[in-house]
Tab-separated table of N, CA and C in Angstrom:
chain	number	residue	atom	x	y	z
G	1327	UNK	N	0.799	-2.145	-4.389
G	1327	UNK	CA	1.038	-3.567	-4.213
G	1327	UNK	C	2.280	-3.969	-5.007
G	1328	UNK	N	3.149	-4.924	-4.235
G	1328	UNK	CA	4.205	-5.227	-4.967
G	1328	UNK	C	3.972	-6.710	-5.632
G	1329	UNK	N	5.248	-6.943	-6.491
G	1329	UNK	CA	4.885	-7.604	-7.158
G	1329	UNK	C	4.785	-9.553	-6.655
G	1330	UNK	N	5.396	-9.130	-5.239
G	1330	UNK	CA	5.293	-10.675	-4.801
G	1330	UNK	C	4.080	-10.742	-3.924
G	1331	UNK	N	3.263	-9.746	-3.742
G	1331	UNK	CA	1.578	-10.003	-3.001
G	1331	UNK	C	1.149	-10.214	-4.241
G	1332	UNK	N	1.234	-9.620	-5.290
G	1332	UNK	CA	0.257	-10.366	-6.706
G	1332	UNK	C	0.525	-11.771	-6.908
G	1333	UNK	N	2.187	-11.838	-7.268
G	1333	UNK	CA	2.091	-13.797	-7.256
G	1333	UNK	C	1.765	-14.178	-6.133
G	1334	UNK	N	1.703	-14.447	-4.723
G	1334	UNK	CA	1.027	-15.017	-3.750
G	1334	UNK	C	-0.507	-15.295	-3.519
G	1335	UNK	N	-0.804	-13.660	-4.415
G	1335	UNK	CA	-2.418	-13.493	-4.246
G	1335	UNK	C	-2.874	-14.646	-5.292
G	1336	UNK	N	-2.791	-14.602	-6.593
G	1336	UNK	CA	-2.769	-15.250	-7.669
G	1336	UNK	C	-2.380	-16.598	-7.486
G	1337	UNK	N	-1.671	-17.636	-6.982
G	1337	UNK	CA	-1.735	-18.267	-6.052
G	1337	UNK	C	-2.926	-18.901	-5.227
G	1338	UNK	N	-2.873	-18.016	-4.633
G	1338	UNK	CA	-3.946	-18.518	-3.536
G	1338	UNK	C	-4.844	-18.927	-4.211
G	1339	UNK	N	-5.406	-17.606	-4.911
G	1339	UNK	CA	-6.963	-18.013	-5.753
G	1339	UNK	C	-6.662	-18.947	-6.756
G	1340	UNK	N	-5.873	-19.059	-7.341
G	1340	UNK	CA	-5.805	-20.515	-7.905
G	1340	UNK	C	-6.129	-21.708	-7.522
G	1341	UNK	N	-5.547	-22.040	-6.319
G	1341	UNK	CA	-5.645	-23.009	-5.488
G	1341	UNK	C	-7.624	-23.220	-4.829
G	1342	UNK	N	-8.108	-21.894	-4.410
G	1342	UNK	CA	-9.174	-21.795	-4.663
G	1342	UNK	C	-10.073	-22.796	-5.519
G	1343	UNK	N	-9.588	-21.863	-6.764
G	1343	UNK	CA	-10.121	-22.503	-8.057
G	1343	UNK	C	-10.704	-23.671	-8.155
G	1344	UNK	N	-9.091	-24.567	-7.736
G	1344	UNK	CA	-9.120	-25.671	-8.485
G	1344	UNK	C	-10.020	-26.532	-7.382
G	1345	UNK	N	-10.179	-25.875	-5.922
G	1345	UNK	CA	-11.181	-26.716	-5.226
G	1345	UNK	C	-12.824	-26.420	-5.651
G	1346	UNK	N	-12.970	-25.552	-6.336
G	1346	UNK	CA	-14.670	-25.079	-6.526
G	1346	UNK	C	-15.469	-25.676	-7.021
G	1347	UNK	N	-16.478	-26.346	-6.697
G	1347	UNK	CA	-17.021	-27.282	-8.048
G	1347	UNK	C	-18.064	-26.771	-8.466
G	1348	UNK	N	-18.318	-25.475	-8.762
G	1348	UNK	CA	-19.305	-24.814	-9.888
G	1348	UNK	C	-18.267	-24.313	-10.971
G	1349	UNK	N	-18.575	-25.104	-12.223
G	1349	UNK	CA	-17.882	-24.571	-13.463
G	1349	UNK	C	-17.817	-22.910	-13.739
G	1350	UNK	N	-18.590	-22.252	-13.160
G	1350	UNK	CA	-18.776	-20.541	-13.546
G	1350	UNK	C	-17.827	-19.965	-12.159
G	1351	UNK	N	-18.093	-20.522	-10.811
G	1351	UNK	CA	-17.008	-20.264	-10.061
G	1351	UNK	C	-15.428	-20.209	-10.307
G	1352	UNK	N	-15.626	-21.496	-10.887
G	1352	UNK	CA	-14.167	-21.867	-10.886
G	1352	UNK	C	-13.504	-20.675	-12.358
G	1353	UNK	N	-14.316	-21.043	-13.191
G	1353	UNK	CA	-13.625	-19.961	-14.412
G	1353	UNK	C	-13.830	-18.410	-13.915
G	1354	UNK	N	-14.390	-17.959	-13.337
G	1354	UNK	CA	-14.267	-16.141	-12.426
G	1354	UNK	C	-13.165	-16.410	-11.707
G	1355	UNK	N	-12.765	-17.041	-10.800
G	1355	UNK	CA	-11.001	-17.479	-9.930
G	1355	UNK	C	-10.232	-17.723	-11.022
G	1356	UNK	N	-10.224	-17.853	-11.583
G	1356	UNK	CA	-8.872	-18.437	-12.817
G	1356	UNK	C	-8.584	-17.052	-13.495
G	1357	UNK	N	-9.609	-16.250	-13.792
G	1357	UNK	CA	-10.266	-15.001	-14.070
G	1357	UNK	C	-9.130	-14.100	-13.664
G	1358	UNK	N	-9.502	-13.587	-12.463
G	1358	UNK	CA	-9.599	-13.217	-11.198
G	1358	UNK	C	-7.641	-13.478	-10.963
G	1359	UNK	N	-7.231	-14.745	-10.886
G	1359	UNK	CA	-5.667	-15.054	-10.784
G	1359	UNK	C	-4.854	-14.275	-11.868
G	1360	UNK	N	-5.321	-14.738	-12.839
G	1360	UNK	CA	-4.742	-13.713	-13.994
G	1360	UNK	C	-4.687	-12.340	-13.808
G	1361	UNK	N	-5.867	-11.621	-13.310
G	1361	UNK	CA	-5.419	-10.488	-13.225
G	1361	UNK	C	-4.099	-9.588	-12.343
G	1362	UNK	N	-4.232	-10.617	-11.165
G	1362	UNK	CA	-2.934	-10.433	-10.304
G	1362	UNK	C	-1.795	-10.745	-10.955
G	1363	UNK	N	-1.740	-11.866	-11.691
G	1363	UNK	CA	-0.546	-12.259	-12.405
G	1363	UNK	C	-0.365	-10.920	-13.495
G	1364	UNK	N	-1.312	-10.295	-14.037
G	1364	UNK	CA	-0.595	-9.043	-14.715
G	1364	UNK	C	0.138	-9.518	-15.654
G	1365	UNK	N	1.182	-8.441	-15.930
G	1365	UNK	CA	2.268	-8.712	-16.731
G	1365	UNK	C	3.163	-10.086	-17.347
G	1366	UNK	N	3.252	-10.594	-15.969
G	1366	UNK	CA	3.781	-11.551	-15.744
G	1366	UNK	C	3.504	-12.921	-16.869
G	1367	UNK	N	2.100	-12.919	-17.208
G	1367	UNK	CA	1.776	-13.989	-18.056
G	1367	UNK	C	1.172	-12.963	-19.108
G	1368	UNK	N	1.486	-13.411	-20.708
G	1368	UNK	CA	0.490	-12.446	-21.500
G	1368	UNK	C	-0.665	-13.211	-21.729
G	1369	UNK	N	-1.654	-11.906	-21.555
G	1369	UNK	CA	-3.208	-12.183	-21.651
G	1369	UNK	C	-3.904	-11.912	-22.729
G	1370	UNK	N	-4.927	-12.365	-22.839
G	1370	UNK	CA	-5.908	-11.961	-23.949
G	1370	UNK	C	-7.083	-10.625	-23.499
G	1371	UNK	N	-6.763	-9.620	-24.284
G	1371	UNK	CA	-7.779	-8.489	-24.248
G	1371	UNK	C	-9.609	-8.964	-24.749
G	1372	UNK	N	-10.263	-8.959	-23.949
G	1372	UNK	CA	-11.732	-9.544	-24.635
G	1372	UNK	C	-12.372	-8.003	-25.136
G	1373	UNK	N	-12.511	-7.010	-26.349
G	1373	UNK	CA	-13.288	-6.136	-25.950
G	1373	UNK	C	-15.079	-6.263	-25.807
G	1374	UNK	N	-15.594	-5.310	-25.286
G	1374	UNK	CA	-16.584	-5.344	-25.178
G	1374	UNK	C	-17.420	-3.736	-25.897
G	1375	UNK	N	-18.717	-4.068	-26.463
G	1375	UNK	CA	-19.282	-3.195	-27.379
G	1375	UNK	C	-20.011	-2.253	-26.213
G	1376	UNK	N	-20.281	-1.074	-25.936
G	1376	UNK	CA	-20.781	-0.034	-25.618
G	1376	UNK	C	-21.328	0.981	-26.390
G	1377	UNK	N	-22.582	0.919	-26.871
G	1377	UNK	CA	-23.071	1.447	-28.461
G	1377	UNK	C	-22.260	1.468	-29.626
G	1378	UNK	N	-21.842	2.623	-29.830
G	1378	UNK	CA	-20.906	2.054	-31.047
G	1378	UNK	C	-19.564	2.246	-30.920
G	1379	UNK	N	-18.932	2.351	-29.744
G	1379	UNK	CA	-17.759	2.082	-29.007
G	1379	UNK	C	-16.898	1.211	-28.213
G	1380	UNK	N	-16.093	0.434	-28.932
G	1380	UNK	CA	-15.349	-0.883	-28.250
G	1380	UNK	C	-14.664	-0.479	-27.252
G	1381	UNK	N	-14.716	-0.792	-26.223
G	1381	UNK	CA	-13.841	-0.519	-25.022
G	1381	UNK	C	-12.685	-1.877	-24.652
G	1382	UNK	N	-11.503	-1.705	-24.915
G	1382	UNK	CA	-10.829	-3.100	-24.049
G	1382	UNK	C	-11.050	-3.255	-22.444
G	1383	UNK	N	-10.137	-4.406	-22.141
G	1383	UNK	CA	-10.427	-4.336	-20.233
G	1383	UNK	C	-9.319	-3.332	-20.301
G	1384	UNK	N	-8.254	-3.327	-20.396
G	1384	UNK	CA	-7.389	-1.828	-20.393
G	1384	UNK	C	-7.746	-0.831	-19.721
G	1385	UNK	N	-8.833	-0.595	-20.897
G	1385	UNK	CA	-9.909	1.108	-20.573
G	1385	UNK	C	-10.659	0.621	-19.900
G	1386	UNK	N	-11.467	-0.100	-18.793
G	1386	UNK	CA	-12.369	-0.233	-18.244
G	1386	UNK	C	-11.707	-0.262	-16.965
G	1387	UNK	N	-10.969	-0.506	-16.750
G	1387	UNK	CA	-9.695	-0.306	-15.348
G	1387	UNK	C	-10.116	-1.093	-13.883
């Protein structure tokens, strides 16, 4: 995928978004946009615990 189907995609679901009116919908699309946006915007890594091993989203792919 190049990089102008990610901004278009990202995009779209934005626009999505902002029509959804379940608060948990709408924040998974906003979610979800970011990830297409990639690089493009810097993000925040959330890790998550897996016994006694932190995994970032990075490593979870």
């Amino acid at each position: 995928m190049d990089d102008e189907f990610n901004k278009q995609r990202a995009i779209l679901i934005r626009d999505i978004a902002g029509r959804a009116d379940d608060p948990f919908i709408k924040q998974r699309l906003f979610a979800l946009a970011a990830r297409y946006e990639g690089p493009l915007i810097a993000k925040t890594v959330t890790p998550i615990l897996i016994g006694k091993h932190r995994i970032s989203e990075n490593e979870r792919g």
